[in-house]
Coordinates of C-alpha atoms and ligand atoms in Angstrom, one line a residue:
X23 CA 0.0 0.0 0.0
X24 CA 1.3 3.4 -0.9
X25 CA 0.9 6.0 1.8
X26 CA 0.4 9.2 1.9
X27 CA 2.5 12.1 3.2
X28 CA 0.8 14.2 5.7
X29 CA 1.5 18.1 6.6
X30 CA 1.0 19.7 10.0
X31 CA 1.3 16.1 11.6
X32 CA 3.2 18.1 14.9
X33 CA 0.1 20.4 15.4
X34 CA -2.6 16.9 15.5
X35 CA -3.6 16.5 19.3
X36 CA -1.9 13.1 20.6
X37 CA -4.6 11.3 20.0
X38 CA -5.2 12.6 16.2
X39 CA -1.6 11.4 15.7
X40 CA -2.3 7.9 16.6
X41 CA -5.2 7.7 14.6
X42 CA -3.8 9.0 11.4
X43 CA -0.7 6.5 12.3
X44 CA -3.1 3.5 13.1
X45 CA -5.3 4.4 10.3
X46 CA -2.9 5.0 7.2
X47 CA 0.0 2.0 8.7
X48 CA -1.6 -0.2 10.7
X49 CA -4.6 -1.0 8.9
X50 CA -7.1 0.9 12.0
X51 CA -6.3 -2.2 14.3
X52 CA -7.7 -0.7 17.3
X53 CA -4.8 -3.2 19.4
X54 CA -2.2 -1.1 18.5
X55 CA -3.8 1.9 20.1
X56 CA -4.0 0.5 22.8
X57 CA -0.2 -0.5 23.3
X58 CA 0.4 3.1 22.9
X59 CA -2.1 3.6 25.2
X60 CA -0.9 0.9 27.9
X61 CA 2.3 2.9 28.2
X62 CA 0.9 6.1 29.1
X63 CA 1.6 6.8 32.7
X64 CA -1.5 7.0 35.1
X65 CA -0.8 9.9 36.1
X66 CA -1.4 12.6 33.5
X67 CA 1.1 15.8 35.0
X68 CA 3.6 13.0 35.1
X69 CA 2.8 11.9 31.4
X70 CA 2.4 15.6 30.4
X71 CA 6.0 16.3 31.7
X72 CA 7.8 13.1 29.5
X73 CA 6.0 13.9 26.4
X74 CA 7.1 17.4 26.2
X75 CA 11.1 16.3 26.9
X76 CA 10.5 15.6 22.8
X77 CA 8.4 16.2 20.3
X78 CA 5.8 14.4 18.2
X79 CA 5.3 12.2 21.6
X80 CA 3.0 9.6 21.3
X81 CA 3.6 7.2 24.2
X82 CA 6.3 6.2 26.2
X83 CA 9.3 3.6 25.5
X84 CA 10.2 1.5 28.7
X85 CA 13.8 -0.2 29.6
X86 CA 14.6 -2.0 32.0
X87 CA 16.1 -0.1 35.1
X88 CA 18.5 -2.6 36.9
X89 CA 20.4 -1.9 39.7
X90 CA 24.2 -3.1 40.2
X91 CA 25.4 -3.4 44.2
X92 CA 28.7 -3.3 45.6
X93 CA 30.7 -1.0 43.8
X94 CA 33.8 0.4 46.1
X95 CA 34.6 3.5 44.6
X96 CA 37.0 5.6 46.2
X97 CA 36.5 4.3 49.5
X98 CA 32.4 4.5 48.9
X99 CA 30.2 1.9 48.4
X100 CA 27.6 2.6 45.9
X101 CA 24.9 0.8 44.0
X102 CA 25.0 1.5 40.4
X103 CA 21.8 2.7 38.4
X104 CA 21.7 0.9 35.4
X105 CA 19.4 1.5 32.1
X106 CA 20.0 -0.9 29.9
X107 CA 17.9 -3.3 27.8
X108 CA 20.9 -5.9 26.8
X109 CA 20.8 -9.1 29.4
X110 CA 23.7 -10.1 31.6
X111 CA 25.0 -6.5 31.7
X112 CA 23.6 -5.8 34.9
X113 CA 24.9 -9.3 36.5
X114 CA 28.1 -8.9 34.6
X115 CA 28.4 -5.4 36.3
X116 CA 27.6 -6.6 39.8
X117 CA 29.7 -9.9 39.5
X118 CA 32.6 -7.1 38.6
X119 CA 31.8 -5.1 41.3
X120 CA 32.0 -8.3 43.9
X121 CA 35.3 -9.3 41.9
X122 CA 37.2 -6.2 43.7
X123 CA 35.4 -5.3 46.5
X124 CA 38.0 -7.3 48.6
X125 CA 40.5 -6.1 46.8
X126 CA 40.3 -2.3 47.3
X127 CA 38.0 -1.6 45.2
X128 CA 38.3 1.0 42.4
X129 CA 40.2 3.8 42.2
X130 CA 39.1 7.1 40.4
X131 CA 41.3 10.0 39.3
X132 CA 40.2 13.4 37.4
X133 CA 42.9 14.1 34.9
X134 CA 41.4 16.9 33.8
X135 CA 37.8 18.8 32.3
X136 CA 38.2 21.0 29.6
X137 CA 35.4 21.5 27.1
X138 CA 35.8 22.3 24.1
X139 CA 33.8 24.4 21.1
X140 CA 34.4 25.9 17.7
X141 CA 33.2 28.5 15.4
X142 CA 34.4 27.3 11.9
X143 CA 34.8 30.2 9.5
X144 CA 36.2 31.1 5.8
X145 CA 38.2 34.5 5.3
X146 CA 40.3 35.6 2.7
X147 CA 43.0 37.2 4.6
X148 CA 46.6 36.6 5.6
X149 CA 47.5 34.7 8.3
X150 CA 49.7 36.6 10.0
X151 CA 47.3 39.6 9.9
X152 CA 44.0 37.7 11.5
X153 CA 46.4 36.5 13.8
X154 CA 47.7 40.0 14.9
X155 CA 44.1 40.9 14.8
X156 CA 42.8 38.2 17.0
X157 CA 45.5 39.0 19.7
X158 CA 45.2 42.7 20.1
X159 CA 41.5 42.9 19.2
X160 CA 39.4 40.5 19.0
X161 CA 40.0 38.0 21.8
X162 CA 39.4 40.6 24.7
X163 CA 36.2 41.4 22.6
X164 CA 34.9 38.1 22.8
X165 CA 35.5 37.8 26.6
X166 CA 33.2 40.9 26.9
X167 CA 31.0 40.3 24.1
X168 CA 30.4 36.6 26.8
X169 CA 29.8 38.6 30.0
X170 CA 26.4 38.1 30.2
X171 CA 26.1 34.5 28.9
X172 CA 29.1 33.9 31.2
X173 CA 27.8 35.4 34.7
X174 CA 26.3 32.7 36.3
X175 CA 28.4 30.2 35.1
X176 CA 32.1 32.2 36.5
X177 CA 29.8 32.6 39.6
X178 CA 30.0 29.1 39.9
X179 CA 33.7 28.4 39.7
X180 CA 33.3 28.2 35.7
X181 CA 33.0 29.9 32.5
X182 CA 35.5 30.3 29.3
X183 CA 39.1 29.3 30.0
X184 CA 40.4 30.7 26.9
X185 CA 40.0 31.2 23.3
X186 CA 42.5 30.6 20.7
X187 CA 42.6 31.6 16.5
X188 CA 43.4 27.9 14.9
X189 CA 44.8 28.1 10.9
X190 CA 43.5 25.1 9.3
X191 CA 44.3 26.7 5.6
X192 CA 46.7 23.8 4.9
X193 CA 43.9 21.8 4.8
X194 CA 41.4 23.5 3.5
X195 CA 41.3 27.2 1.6
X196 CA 40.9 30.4 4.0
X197 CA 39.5 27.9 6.7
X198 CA 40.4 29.2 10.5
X199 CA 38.8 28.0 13.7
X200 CA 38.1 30.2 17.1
X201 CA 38.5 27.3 19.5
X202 CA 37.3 27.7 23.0
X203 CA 38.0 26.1 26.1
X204 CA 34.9 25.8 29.1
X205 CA 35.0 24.7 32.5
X206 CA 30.7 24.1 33.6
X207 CA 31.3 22.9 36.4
X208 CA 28.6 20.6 37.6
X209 CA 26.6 21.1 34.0
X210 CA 27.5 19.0 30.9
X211 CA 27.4 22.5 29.7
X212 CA 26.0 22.4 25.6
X213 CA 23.7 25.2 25.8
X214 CA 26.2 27.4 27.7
X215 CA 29.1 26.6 25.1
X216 CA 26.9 26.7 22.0
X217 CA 25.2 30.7 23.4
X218 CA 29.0 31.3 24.2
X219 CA 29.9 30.1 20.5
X220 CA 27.2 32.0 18.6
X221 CA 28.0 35.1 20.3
X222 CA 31.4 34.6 19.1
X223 CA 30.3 34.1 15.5
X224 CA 28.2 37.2 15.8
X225 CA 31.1 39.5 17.6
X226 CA 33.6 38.1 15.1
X227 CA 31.5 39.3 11.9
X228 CA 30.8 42.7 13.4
X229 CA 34.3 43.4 14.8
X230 CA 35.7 42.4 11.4
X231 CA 33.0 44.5 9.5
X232 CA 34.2 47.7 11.6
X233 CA 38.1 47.3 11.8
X234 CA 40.1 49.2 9.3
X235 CA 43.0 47.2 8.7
X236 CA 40.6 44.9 6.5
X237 CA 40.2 45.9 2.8
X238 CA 36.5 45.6 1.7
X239 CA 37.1 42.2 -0.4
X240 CA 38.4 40.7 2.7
X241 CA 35.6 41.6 4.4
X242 CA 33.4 40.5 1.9
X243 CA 35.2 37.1 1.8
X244 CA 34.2 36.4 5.6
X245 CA 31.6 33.3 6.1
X246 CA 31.2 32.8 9.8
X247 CA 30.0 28.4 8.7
X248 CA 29.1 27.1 12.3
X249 CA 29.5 27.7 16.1
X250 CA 29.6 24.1 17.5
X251 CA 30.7 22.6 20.9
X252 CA 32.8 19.5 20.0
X253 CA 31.5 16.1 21.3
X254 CA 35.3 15.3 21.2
X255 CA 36.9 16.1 24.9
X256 CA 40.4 15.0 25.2
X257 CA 41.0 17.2 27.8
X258 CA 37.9 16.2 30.0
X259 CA 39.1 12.6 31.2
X260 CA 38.7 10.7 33.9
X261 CA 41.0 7.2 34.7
X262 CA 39.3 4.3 37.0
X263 CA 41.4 1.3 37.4
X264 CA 41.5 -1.6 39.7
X265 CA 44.9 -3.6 41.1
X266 CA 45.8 -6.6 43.1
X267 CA 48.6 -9.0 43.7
X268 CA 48.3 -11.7 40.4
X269 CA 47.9 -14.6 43.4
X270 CA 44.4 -12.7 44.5
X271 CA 43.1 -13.3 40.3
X272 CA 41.4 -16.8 41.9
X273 CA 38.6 -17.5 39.2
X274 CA 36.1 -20.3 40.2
X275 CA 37.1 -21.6 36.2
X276 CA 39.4 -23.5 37.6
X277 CA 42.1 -21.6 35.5
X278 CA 45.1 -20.4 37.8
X279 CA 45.6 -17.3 38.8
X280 CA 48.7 -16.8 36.4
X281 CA 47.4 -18.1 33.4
X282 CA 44.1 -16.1 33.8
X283 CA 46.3 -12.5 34.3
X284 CA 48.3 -13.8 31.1
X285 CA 45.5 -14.4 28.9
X286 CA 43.6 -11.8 30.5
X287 CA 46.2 -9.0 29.3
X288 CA 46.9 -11.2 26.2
X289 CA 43.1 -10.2 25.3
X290 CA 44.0 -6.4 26.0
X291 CA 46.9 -6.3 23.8
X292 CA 45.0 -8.0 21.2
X293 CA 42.5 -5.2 21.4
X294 CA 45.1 -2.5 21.2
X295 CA 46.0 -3.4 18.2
X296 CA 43.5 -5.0 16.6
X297 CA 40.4 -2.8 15.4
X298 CA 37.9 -5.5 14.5
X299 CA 38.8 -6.6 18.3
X300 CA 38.8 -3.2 19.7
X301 CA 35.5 -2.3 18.5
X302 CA 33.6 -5.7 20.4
X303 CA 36.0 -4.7 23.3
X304 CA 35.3 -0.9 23.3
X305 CA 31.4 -1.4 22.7
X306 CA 31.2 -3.8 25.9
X307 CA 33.2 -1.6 27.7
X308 CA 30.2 1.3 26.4
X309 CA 27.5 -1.2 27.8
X310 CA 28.5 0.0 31.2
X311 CA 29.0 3.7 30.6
X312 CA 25.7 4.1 28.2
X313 CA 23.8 2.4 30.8
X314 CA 24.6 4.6 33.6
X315 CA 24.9 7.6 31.6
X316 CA 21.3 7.1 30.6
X317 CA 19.8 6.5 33.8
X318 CA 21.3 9.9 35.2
X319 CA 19.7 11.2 32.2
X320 CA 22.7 12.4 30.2
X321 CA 23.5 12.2 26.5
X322 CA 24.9 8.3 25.4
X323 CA 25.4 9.8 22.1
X324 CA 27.5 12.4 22.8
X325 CA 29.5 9.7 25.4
X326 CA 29.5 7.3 22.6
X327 CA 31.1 9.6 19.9
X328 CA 33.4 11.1 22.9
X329 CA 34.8 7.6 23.6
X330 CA 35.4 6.0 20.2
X331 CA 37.1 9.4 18.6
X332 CA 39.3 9.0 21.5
X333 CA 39.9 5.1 20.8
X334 CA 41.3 6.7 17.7
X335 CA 43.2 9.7 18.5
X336 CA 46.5 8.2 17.0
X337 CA 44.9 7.4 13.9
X338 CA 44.2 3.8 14.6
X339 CA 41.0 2.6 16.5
X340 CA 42.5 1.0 19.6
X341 CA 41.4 -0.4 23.0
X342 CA 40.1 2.1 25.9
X343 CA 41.1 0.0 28.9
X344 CA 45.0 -1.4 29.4
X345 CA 46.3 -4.1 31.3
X346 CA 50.1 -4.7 32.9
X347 CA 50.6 -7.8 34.8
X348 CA 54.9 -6.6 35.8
X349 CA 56.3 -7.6 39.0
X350 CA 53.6 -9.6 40.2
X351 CA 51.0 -6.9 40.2
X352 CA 47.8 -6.8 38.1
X353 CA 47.2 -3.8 36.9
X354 CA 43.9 -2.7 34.6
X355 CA 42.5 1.2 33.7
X356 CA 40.6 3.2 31.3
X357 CA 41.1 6.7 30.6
X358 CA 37.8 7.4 29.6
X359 CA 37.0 11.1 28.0
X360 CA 33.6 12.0 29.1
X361 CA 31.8 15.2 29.3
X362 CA 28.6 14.8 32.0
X363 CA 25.9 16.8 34.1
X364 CA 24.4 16.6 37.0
X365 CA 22.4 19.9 36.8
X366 CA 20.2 21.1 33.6
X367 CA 18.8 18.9 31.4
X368 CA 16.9 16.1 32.4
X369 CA 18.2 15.9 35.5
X370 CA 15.8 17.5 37.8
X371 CA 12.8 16.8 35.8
X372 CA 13.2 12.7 35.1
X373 CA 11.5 11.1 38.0
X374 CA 14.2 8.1 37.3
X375 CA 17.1 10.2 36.6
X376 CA 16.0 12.3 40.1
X377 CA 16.2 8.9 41.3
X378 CA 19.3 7.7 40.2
X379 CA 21.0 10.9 41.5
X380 CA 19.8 10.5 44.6
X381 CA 21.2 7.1 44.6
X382 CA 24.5 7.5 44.4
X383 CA 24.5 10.2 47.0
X384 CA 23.7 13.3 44.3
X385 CA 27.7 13.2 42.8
X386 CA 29.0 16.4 41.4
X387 CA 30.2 16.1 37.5
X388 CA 33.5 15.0 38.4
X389 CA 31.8 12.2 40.7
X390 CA 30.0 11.1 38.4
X391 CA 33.0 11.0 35.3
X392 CA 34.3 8.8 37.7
X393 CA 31.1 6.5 38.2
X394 CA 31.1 6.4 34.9
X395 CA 34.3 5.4 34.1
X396 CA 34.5 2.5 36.7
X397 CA 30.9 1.4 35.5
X398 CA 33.0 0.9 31.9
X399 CA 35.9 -0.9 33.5
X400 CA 33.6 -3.5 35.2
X401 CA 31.7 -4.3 31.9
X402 CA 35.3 -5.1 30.5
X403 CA 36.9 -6.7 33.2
X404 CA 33.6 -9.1 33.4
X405 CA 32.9 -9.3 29.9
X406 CA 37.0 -10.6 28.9
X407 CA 37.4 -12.8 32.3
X408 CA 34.0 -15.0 30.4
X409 CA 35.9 -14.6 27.1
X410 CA 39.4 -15.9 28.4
X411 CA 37.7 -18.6 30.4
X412 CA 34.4 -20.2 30.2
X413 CA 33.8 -18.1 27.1
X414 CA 30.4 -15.6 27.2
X415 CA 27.6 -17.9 25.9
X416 CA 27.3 -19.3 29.0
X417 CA 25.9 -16.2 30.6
X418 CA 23.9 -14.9 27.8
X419 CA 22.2 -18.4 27.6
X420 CA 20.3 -18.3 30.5
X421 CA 18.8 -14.9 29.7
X422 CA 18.2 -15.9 26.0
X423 CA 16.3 -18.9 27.3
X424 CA 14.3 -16.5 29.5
X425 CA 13.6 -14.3 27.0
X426 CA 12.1 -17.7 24.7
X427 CA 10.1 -18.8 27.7
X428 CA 8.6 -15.1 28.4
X429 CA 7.4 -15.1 24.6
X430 CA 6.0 -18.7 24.9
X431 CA 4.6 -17.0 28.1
X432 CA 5.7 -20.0 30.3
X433 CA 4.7 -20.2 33.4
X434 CA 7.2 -19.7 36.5
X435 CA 6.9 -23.9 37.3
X436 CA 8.1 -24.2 33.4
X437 CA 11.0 -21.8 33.9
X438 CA 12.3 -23.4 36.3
X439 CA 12.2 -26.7 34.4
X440 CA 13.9 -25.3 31.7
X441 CA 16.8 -23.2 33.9
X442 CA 17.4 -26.7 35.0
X443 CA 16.9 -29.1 31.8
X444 CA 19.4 -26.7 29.9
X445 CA 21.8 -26.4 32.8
X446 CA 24.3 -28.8 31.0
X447 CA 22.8 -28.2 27.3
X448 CA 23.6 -25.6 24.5
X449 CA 20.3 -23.3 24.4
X450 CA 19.0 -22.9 21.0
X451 CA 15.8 -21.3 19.8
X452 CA 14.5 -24.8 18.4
X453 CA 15.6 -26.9 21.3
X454 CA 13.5 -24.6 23.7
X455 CA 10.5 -25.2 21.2
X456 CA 10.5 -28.5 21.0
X457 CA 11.2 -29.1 24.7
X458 CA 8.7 -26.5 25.1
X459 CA 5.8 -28.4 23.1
X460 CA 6.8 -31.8 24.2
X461 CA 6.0 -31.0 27.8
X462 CA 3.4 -29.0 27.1
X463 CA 1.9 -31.8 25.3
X464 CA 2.8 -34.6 27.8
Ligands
MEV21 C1 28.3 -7.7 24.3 O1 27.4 -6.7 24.4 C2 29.7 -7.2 24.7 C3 30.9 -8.1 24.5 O2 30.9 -8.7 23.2 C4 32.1 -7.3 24.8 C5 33.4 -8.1 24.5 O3 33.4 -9.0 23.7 O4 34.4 -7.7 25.1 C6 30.7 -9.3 25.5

């Protein structure tokens, strides 16, 4: 069937959006109203408030919100918030977490949190005399030019760190760069960088437009392209790592303690420099960061962008966590770039991401880098101590045989059954059917 487009769609109440979707895709079928329906929240100021974080809202979409114990972070013990919809990353977190608990714990450091943000421009001029420009006029312009964006945030300890005129002409004709550094303190700061990067653009074209040393064409030749904060943070990173004599690396695999730290770092180094590698690696080490990340309500895309541009800042794609296994000591970190809130946003208007805050004990930015950055290095330590020794299918099964037995709609007797029948079997789709049917049928 060939459908329609539709104009104005936006301005249709909710419920004239679900009909014209029902109606011209799904045939009128009155059940799919009502799973949109089903996911409305009771309560209608609650519902109100999630449908206008976005636009076009029609219901809401649900993930599981799992919950991670014993983390020892710095000496604190927290439980880690976890949305995530992928099974055995919560277990694999909290089996992590246990793993080091009685070994210290992890440790957090804040290397540093710079932001960064561009406004990308074309002019026809020399070098050498935008430069001389940029330092004698133009810089302390665009300080001033900021006051008023920047006010609350220097009153918090923040604001603009500096500003610097990049020449990118051997790349690209008459292309230059202002590049700005931010501290937001306990914000993840986009709005405040982008106002701060606009005004830039906007002081840079009029200061240019009135400044005598330009000749008209040069003027003329100015194209202020985009003022953009850069997902990419470098200098906004925070390390997590985790250490223990080798003899304490006792897996209940049976493997020894040396042999699991050899093939343990074995695995690292293959995913340093290996990118197919580094790319499973990396995204399982993600599984822990996105998860948290979205249940304190920040941006996983803006994380996931951060992290793998970083993975390849020497031109390869290469792992985010290391291993050393020298005199005895096991040794494993991440220096993970990540640029978080705790304030604006979501976060005070999320019932959830309220909740998750709360949590772990309302963290500042910098807290919660580090949360972050240890929920990453758990995923990875849990995820390659299956790989290097009973292999990860095992874990997954189970969940994959849950999720068969939830869409056979088993019953909790029949679960049971199966968690048992298949403790010793490989699960597969077909096996669960046909064990399914055949004691169904019995
Ligand atoms: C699955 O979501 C993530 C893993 O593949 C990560 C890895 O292989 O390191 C288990």
């Amino acid at each position: 069937m060939n459908h329609q487009p539709i104009e104005g769609f936006s301005k249709l109440t909710k419920q004239g959006k679900i009909d014209w979707l029902v109606n011209e895709y799904l045939e009128g079928d009155q059940e799919y109203q009502n799973i949109l329906k089903q996911y409305w929240n009771d309560n209608a100021e609650l519902q109100k408030l999630h449908e206008e974080f976005s636009e076009n809202t029609i219901s809401n979409f649900y993930m599981p919100y799992g919950i991670a114990p014993n983390f020892l972070i710095d000496g604190k013990l927290l439980a880690l918030p976890m949305a995530v919809e992928e099974s055995s990353v919560v277990a694999a977190a909290s089996k992590a977490a246990k793993f080091w608990i009685d070994k210290g714990g992890f440790k957090t450091t804040i290397i540093n949190t710079k932001k960064l943000g561009h406004t990308h421009f074309i002019f026809n001029v020399e070098s050498h005399k935008l430069q001389h420009f940029f330092n004698f006029k133009l810089k302390k312009k665009l300080f001033e030019a900021t006051e008023d964006i920047t006010a609350n945030m220097r009153k918090r300890g923040g604001g603009i760190l500096n500003i610097r005129l990049i020449d990118k002409t051997a790349e690209m004709p008459h292309y230059y760069q202002l590049k700005a550094s931010f501290d937001t303190v306990d914000s993840m700061g986009a709005n405040f960088i982008n106002s701060c990067l606009e005004q830039f653009g906007r002081t840079l074209r009029e200061e240019v437009a009135a400044d005598e040393d330009f000749t008209h064409e040069e003027k003329e030749s100015l194209q202020i392209v985009m003022n953009i904060l850069s997902n990419f943070t470098p200098d906004c990173i925070v390390r997590a790592e985790v250490s223990c004599n080798m003899e304490d690396l006792k897996d209940d695999s049976g493997i020894s303690p040396e042999e699991f730290a050899w093939k343990f770092r074995q695995a690292v180094n293959i995913a340093e420099i290996e990118p197919f590698r580094a790319t499973t690696h990396n995204k399982g080490v993600m599984n822990g960061v996105d998860a948290v990340v979205i249940a304190t309500g920040n941006d996983f895309r803006a994380t996931e962008a951060c992290a793998h541009a970083y993975a390849a800042k020497d031109g390869q794609y290469r792992s985010l966590t290391h291993c050393t296994t020298d005199n005895g000591i096991f040794r494993f970190w991440i220096d993970l770039p990540i640029s978080v809130g705790v304030v604006g946003g979501l976060t005070n208007l999320h019932p959830l991401v309220k909740f998750s805050l709360a949590l772990l004990g309302k963290p500042s930015a910098q807290e919660l880098m580090s949360i972050l950055a240890v929920s990453g290095l758990a995923q990875n330590f849990a995820a390659l101590r299956s790989l290097v020794t009973t292999g990860i299918q095992k874990g997954h099964m189970k969940m994959h045989l849950l999720n068969i037995l939830n869409q056979m709609r088993a019953t909790e007797e029949e679960k049971q059954y199966f968690v048992s029948y298949f403790k010793d079997k490989t699960v597969s789709h077909h096996e669960v059917i046909n064990e399914f049917n055949r004691l169904r049928n019995k």
